[in-house]
XYZ file of C-alpha atoms in Angstrom:
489
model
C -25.678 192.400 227.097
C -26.846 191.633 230.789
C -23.786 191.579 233.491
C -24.784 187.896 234.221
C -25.075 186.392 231.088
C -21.482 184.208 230.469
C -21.029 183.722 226.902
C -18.151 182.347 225.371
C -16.873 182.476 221.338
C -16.430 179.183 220.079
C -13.194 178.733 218.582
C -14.683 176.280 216.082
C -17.674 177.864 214.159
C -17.457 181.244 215.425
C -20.961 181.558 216.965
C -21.022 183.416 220.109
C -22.820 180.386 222.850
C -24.749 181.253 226.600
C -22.718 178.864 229.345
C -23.787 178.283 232.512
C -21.249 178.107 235.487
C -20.407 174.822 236.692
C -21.965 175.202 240.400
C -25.304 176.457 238.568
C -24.780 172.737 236.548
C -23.763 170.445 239.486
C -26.616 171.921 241.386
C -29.288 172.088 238.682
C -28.309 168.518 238.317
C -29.406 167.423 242.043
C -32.756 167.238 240.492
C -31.854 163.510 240.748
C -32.827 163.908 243.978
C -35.965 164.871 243.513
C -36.805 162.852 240.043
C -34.903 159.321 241.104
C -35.247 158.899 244.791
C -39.376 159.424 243.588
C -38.764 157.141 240.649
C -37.403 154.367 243.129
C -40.109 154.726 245.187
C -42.962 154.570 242.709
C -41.750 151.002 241.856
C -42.777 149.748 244.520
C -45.986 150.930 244.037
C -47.700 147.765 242.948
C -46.338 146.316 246.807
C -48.375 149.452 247.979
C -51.702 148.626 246.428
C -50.920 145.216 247.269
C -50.483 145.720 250.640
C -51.824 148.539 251.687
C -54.858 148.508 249.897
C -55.819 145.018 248.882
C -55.686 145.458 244.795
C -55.125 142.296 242.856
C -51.717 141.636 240.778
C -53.924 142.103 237.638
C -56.023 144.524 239.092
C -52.374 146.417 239.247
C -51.408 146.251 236.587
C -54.064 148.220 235.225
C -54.701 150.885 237.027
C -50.997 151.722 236.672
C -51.022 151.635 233.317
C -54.296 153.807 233.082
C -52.660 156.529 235.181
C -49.421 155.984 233.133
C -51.527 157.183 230.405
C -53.282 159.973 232.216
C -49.763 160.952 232.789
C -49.522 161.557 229.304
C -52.620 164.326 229.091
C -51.190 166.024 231.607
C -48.187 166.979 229.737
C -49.927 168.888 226.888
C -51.911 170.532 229.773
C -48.781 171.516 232.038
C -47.258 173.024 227.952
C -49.880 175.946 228.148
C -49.203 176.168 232.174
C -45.728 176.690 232.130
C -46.115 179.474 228.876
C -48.321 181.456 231.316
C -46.916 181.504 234.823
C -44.938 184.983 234.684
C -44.185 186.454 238.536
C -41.826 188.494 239.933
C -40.008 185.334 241.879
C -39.678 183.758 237.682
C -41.470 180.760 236.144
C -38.826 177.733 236.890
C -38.761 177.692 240.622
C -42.952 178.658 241.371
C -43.327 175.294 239.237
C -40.713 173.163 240.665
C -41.827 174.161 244.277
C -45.470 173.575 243.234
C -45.663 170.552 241.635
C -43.096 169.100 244.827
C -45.658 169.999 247.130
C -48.248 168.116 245.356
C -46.638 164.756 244.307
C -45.076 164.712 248.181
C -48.400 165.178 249.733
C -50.032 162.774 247.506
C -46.877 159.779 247.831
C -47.188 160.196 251.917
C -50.635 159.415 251.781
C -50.118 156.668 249.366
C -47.433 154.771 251.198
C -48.296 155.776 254.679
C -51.435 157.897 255.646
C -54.096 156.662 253.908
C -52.226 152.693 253.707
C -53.694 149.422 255.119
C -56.688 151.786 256.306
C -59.006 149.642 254.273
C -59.874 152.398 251.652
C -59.913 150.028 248.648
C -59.347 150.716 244.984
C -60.455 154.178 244.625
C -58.175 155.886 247.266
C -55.241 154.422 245.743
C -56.465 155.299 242.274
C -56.845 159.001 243.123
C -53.702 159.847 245.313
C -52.059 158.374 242.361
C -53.701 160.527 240.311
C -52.911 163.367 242.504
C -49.097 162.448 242.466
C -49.094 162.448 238.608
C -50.119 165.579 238.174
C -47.589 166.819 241.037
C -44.588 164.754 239.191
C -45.434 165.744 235.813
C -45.458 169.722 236.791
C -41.755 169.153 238.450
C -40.279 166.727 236.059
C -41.540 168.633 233.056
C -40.566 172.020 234.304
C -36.897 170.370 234.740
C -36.357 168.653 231.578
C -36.592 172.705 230.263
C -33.369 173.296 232.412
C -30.766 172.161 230.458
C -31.824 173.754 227.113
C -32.455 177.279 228.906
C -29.064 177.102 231.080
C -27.060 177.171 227.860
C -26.761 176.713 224.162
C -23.248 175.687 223.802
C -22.715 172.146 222.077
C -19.778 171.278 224.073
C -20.917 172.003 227.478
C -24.425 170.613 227.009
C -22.632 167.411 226.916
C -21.079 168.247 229.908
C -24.803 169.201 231.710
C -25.644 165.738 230.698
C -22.837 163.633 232.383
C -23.490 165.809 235.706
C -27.407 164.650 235.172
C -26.828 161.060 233.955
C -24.493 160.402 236.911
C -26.583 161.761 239.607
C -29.457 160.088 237.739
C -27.646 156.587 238.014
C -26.131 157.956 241.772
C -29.335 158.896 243.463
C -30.965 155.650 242.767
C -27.909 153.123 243.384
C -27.415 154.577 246.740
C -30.936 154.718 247.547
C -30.923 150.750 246.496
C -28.839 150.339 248.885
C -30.399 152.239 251.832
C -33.992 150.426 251.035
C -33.081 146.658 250.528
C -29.847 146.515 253.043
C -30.985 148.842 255.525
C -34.267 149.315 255.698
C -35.713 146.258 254.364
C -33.902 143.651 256.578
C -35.003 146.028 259.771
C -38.555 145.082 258.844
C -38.236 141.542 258.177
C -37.096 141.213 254.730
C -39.789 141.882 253.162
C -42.262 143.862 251.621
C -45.002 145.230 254.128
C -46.266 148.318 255.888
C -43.725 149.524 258.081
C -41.119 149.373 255.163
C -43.072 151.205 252.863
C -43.722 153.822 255.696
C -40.202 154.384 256.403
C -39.476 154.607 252.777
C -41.809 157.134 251.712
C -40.844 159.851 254.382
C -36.920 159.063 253.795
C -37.717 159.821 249.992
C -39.449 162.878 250.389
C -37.211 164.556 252.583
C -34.387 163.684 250.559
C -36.747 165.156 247.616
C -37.183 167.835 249.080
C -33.324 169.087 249.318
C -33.452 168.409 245.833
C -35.915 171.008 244.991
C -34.320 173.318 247.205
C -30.816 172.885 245.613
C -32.128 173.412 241.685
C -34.001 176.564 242.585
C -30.557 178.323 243.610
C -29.439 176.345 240.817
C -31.841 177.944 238.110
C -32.269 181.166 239.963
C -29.886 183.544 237.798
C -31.484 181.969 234.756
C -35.791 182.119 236.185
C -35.955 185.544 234.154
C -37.912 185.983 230.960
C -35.231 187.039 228.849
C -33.848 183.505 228.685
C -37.171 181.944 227.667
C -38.774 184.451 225.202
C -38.320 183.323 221.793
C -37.589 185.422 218.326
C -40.711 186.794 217.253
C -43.922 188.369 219.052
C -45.356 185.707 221.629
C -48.789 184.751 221.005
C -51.080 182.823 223.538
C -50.160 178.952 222.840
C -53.423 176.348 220.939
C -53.849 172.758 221.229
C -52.454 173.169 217.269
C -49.342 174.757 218.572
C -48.116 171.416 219.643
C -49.708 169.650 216.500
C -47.569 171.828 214.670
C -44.239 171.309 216.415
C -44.954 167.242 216.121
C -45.720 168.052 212.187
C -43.094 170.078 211.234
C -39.715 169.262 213.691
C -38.292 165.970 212.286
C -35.797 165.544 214.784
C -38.371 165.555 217.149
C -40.613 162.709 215.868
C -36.965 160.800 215.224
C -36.205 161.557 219.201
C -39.685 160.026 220.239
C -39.559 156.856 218.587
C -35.459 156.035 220.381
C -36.299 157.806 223.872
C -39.759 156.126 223.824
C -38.581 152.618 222.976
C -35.483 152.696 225.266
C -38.334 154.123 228.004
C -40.527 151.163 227.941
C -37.582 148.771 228.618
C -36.022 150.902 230.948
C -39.344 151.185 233.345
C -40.369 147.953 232.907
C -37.047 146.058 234.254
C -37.272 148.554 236.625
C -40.308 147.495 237.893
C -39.439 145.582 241.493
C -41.080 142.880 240.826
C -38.479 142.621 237.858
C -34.920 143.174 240.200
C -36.968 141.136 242.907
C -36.774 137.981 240.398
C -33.432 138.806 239.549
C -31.817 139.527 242.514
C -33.943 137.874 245.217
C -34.639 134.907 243.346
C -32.107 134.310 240.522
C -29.060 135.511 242.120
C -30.410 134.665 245.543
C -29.202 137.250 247.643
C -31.111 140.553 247.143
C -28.484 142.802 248.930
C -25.235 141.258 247.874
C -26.915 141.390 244.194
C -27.819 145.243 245.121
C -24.108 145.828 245.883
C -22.826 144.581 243.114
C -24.534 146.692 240.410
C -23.766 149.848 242.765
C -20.145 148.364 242.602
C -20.461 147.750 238.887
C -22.323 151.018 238.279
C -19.674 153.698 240.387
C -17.136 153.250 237.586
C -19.182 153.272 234.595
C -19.655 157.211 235.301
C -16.434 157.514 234.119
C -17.577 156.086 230.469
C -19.989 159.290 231.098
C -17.732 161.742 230.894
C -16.184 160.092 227.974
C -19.251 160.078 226.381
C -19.774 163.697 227.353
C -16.434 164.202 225.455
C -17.262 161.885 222.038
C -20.634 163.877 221.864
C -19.194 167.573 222.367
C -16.651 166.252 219.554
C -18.761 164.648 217.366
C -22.481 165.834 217.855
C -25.653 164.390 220.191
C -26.572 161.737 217.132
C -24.136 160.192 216.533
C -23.079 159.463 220.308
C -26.632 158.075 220.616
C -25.451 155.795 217.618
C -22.452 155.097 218.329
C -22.966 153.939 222.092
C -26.766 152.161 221.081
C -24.776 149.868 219.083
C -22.200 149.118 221.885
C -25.144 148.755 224.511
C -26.566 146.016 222.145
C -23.437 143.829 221.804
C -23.001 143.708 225.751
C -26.607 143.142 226.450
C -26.293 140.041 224.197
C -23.165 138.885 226.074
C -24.940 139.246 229.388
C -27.508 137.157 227.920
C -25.950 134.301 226.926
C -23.736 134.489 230.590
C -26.682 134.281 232.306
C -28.066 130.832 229.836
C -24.856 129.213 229.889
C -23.965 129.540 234.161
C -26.220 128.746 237.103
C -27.133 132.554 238.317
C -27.309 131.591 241.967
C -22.982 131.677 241.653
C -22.999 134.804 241.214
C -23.642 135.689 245.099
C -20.408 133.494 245.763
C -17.211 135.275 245.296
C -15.823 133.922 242.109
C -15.685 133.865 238.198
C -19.011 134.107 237.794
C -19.008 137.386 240.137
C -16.479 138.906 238.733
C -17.356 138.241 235.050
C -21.123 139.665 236.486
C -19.378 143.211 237.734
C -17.422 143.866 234.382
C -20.544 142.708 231.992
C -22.867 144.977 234.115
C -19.483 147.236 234.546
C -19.429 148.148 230.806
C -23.217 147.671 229.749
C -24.226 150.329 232.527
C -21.134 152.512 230.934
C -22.414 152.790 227.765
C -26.161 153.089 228.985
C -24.382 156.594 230.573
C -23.442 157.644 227.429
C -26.750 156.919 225.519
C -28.505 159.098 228.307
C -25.993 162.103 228.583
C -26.431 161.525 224.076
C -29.933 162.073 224.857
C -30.266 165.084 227.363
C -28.162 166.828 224.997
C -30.067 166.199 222.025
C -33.209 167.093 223.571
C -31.743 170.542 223.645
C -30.563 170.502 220.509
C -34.569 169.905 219.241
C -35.688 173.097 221.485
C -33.198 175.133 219.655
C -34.064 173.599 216.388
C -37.856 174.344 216.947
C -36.880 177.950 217.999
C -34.758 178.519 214.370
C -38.006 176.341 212.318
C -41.126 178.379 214.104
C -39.441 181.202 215.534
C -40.509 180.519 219.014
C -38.930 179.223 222.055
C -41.357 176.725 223.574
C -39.436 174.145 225.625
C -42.069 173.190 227.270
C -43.860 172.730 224.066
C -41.522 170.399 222.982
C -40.900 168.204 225.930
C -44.031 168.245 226.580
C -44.925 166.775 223.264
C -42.266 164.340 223.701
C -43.384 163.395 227.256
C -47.177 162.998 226.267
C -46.668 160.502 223.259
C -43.992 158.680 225.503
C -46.032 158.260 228.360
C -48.579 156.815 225.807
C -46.064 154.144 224.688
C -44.437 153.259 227.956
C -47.307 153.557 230.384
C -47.534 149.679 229.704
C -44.524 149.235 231.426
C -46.127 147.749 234.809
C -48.973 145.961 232.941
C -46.012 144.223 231.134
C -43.944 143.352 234.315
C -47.250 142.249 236.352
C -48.810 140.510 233.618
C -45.488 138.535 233.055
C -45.489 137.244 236.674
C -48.635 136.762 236.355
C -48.841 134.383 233.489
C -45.962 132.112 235.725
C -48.406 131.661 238.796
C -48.074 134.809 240.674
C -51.906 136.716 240.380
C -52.959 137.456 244.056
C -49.185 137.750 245.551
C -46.165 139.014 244.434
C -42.548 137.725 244.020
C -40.323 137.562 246.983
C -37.073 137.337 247.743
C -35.585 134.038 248.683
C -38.356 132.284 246.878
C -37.219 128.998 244.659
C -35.811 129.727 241.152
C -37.428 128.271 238.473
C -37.343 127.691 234.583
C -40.295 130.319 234.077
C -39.067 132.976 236.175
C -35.642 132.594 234.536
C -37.298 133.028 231.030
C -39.572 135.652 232.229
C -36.556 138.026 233.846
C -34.307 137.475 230.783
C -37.202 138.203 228.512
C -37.834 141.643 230.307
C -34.175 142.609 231.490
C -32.243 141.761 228.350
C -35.104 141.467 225.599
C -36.748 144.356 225.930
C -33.917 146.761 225.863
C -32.679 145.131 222.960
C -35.785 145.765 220.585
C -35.711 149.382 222.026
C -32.109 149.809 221.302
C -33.182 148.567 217.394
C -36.242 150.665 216.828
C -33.523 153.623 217.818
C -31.170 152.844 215.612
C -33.951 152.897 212.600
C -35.326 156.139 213.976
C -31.575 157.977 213.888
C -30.807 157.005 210.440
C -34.152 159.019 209.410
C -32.349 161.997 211.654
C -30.621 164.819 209.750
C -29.584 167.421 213.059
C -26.054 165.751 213.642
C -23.524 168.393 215.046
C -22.654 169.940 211.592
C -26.602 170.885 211.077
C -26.442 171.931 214.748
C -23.797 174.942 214.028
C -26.025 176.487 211.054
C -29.552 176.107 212.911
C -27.022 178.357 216.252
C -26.083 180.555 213.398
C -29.600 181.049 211.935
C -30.948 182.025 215.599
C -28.237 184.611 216.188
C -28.852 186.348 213.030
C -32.546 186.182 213.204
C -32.235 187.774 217.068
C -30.136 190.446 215.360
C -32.455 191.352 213.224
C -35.206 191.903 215.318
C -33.189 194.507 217.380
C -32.715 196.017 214.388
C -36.249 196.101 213.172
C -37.359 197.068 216.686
C-alpha cells in the first residue's frame, strides 16, 4: 500500500475506504472560485452582446442557447481527452490549467477586448464558443475530483458541504462586490466600463482558484487512483452508449440534476434577479444583501445535510430535502401574491419574514446539492463495480452532455419571457416601474420552475435502487474484484 494513501476501516460494514485529508478537501473545494465567480459572470452575458456588440434580446436568446448546446458535444469529446492525457506532472492539473487558460482568454475578450468594437454577431458567437470549450475542459475535469479523492460514504458527504458552501459563498460575495460596488461606481447600470471591470476582477480571482485545487489534487494526479479493475482499452463513442444503457442510477441522476439545472440557470439569468430585485423589491443592493444575509446561515443546514446523508445514504437526502425545498418554495410564493414586494426593502415584517423564507429555502437547496455531489460519486463507483472500469469522466461527461441538452434553454427561456412583456431590443433595469406582467413573469421563473424540477426528481428517485445499503455491497464487490486481480496477476 503506497505511504500516502489514508485509508480508514469503517466501523460499520467493514470495508476498508480511501479518505482524503481535510486541507486536500477545503482546497479542492476553492474550485468555486474558479466555477462560480465564471458562472456569475456569464449571466450577464446577454448585457454583453447587448451592449457590447449590438445583438437583439431575441437574437440572444438564441445564440446562447445554441452554444448551450454545443456545450453539450463538447463533453463526450473532453470523455476521450481526459482518458488519454498521461504526463509526468498527472492528468488533473495539465487539464484544469488548460482549459483556465482558454475560457479566461476567451471571457476577456468577450467582456472587454473585443467589446463595443463594432464586431457584430459573429465575434461574440465565436469567443463564446472559445470559452465553452475552455469551461467545459475545467469544470468537467473537476466534477472527477470528488469521486477520485475518496470512496468513503461518510466523508463524501463531508466533500460536498465544503463544495456546496463555497459554491453558494463565491457567488453571494461576488453579488455583492458587482451590484454594490462596482455597479453604482459606473452609474447603476449595465454598460461597458462595468462589464470591463468585472471580467478582469473574475478572472483573477479564477485564477487563484485554479492554483489552489492543483495543490489540492496534487497527491491524488497519479494513475493509480484513476485506473480501473480490468485491462484499459482505448475508450469508443459506444463506451458512453453503454454506460447510459446499462447504469440505472445514472439515467435516474440525469433526469433530477437536469430538471433542478434548468430552473436553477434560468432564475439565475440577470435579467431574472434584475426583475426581482431591481424592479420588484426595488432596491437591487439592499435586495442583494439580504439573500447573502439569508444565505450565510443556511450553510449550516449543509453540514446537517452532510450529516443526514453520511447516516442515511446520497438518495434519500436528495428525497428527503427535495420534498422540504418544495413546501418552502410554495410558501414564498404565496408571500410574495399576498404582500406588496416593494416592502420588503423597508425594514419590517415583510423583511424579516423575506430573510427566514429565503433563510430556510436556500438551507435545504444546500442539502439537495451536497445530496447530489455525493451521489454523483456514488454512480462512478457503481459504473466501476457494473463494467469494471473506472471512467469518471465517462460518466460525468455523459451526465453533462444530455444536461446541457436539456438546460441550454435556460436563457432562451428567461429572454423570451421578457420578451413576450415588451422588452425585445432592451433589457430590464433596475429601478424601472413594477408591473402585473413582470410580477407574473419573475414568479413564473423563480418559484415555478424549480418546483416542476423538484417533481420530475422526485419521480426519477423512486425508479433509483443505489440508496446507502446498495452502496456498501457495490464498495465490497470492488475490493474483492481488485483482490483478485493481484492475485491473478
Amino acid at each position: 500500500m503506497s505511504k500516502n494513501k489514508k485509508l480508514s476501516q469503517s466501523e460499520i460494514d467493514g470495508v476498508q475506504y480511501r479518505r482524503a485529508k481535510l486541507w486536500q478537501i477545503i482546497l479542492v473545494a476553492f474550485n468555486a472560485l474558479v466555477g462560480m465567480s465564471v458562472y456569475s459572470l456569464i449571466g450577464m452575458a446577454s448585457y454583453s452582446a447587448s451592449i457590447g456588440y449590438g445583438i437583439s434580446t431575441a437574437v440572444v436568446g438564441v445564440i446562447l442557447t445554441c452554444t448551450r448546446i454545443f456545450d453539450g458535444f463538447t463533453d463526450p469529446i473532453l470523455a476521450f481527452i481526459y482518458d488519454k492525457v498521461d504526463t509526468k506532472f498527472g492528468r488533473l492539473r495539465i487539464l484544469l490549467i488548460g482549459g483556465f487558460v482558454i475560457e479566461a482568454l476567451a471571457l476577456l475578450a468577450m467582456f472587454d477586448f473585443c467589446s463595443s468594437k463594432g464586431l457584430g454577431i459573429v465575434a461574440f458567437t465565436l469567443l463564446y464558443v472559445i470559452y465553452v470549450i475552455g469551461y467545459t475542459i475545467t469544470n468537467m475535469t473537476a466534477q472527477t475530483l470528488p469521486a477520485i479523492m475518496s470512496n468513503d460514504p461518510k466523508q463524501r458527504p463531508t466533500i460536498g458541504v465544503w463544495q456546496t458552501a463555497l459554491n453558494y459563498m463565491v457567488p453571494m460575495i461576488l453579488s455583492i462586490v458587482l451590484n454594490m460596488v462596482l455597479l453604482p461606481k459606473f452609474g447603476g447600470t449595465y454598460n461597458q466600463e462595468f462589464l470591463s471591470a468585472a471580467v478582469k476582477l473574475i478572472v483573477l480571482i479564477a485564477a487563484v482558484g485554479i492554483a489552489l485545487v492543483c495543490i489540492g489534487i496534487s497527491e491524488y494526479d497519479k494513475p493509480e487512483y484513476y485506473h480501473g479493475i480490468k485491462k484499459e482499452e482505448p475508450l469508443k463513442m459506444k463506451d458512453m452508449v453503454a454506460v447510459l444503457r446499462g447504469n440505472k442510477p445514472l439515467q435516474a441522476y440525469i433526469a433530477a440534476a437536469a430538471s433542478d439545472k434548468i430552473a436553477q440557470q434560468t432564475a439565475a439569468q440577470a435579467v431574472i434577479t434584475t426583475m426581482l430585485c431591481g424592479i420588484l423589491i426595488g432596491n437591487m443592493g439592499m435586495a442583494t444583501m439580504l439573500s447573502v444575509v439569508s444565505m450565510l446561515p443556511s450553510i449550516v443546514f449543509a453540514i446537517f445535510g452532510a450529516r443526514y446523508a453520511g447516516k442515511h445514504g446520497s438518495k434519500n437526502a436528495i428525497v428527503t430535502w427535495t420534498k422540504v425545498s418544495m413546501v418552502i418554495a410554495v410558501v414564498m410564493l404565496v408571500f410574495f401574491i399576498v404582500i406588496d414586494p416593494s416592502t420588503i426593502a423597508n425594514f419590517g415584517i415583510t423583511m424579516i419574514l423575506y430573510v427566514v423564507f429565503t433563510l430556510a429555502l436556500n438551507g435545504a437547496k444546500m442539502c439537495v446539492t451536497t445530496a447530489n455531489a455525493s451521489f454523483m460519486a456514488d454512480i462512478i463507483d457503481y459504473e466501476l463495480d457494473r463494467s469494471g472500469r473506472y471512467v469518471p469522466a465517462v460518466v460525468t461527461g455523459t451526465y453533462s452532455f444530455i444536461d446541457k441538452l436539456i438546460s441550454s434553454v435556460s436563457a432562451l427561456i428567461a429572454t423570451g419571457a421578457v420578451a413576450l412583456i415588451g422588452y425585445t431590443s432592451t433589457m430590464p433595469q433596475p429601478g424601472e416601474p413594477a408591473t402585473t406582467p413582470i410580477f407574473v413573469v419573475t414568479m413564473a421563473v423563480y418559484f415555478g420552475l424549480p418546483l416542476v424540477g423538484w417533481i420530475i426528481t422526485l419521480i426519477a428517485m423512486k425508479t433509483c435502487k443505489l440508496d446507502k445499503a446498495e452502496m456498501v455491497e457495490v464498495q465490497k464487490r470492488i475490493v474483492a474484484k481488485k483482490e483478485e486481480l493481484k492475485k491473478n496477476a
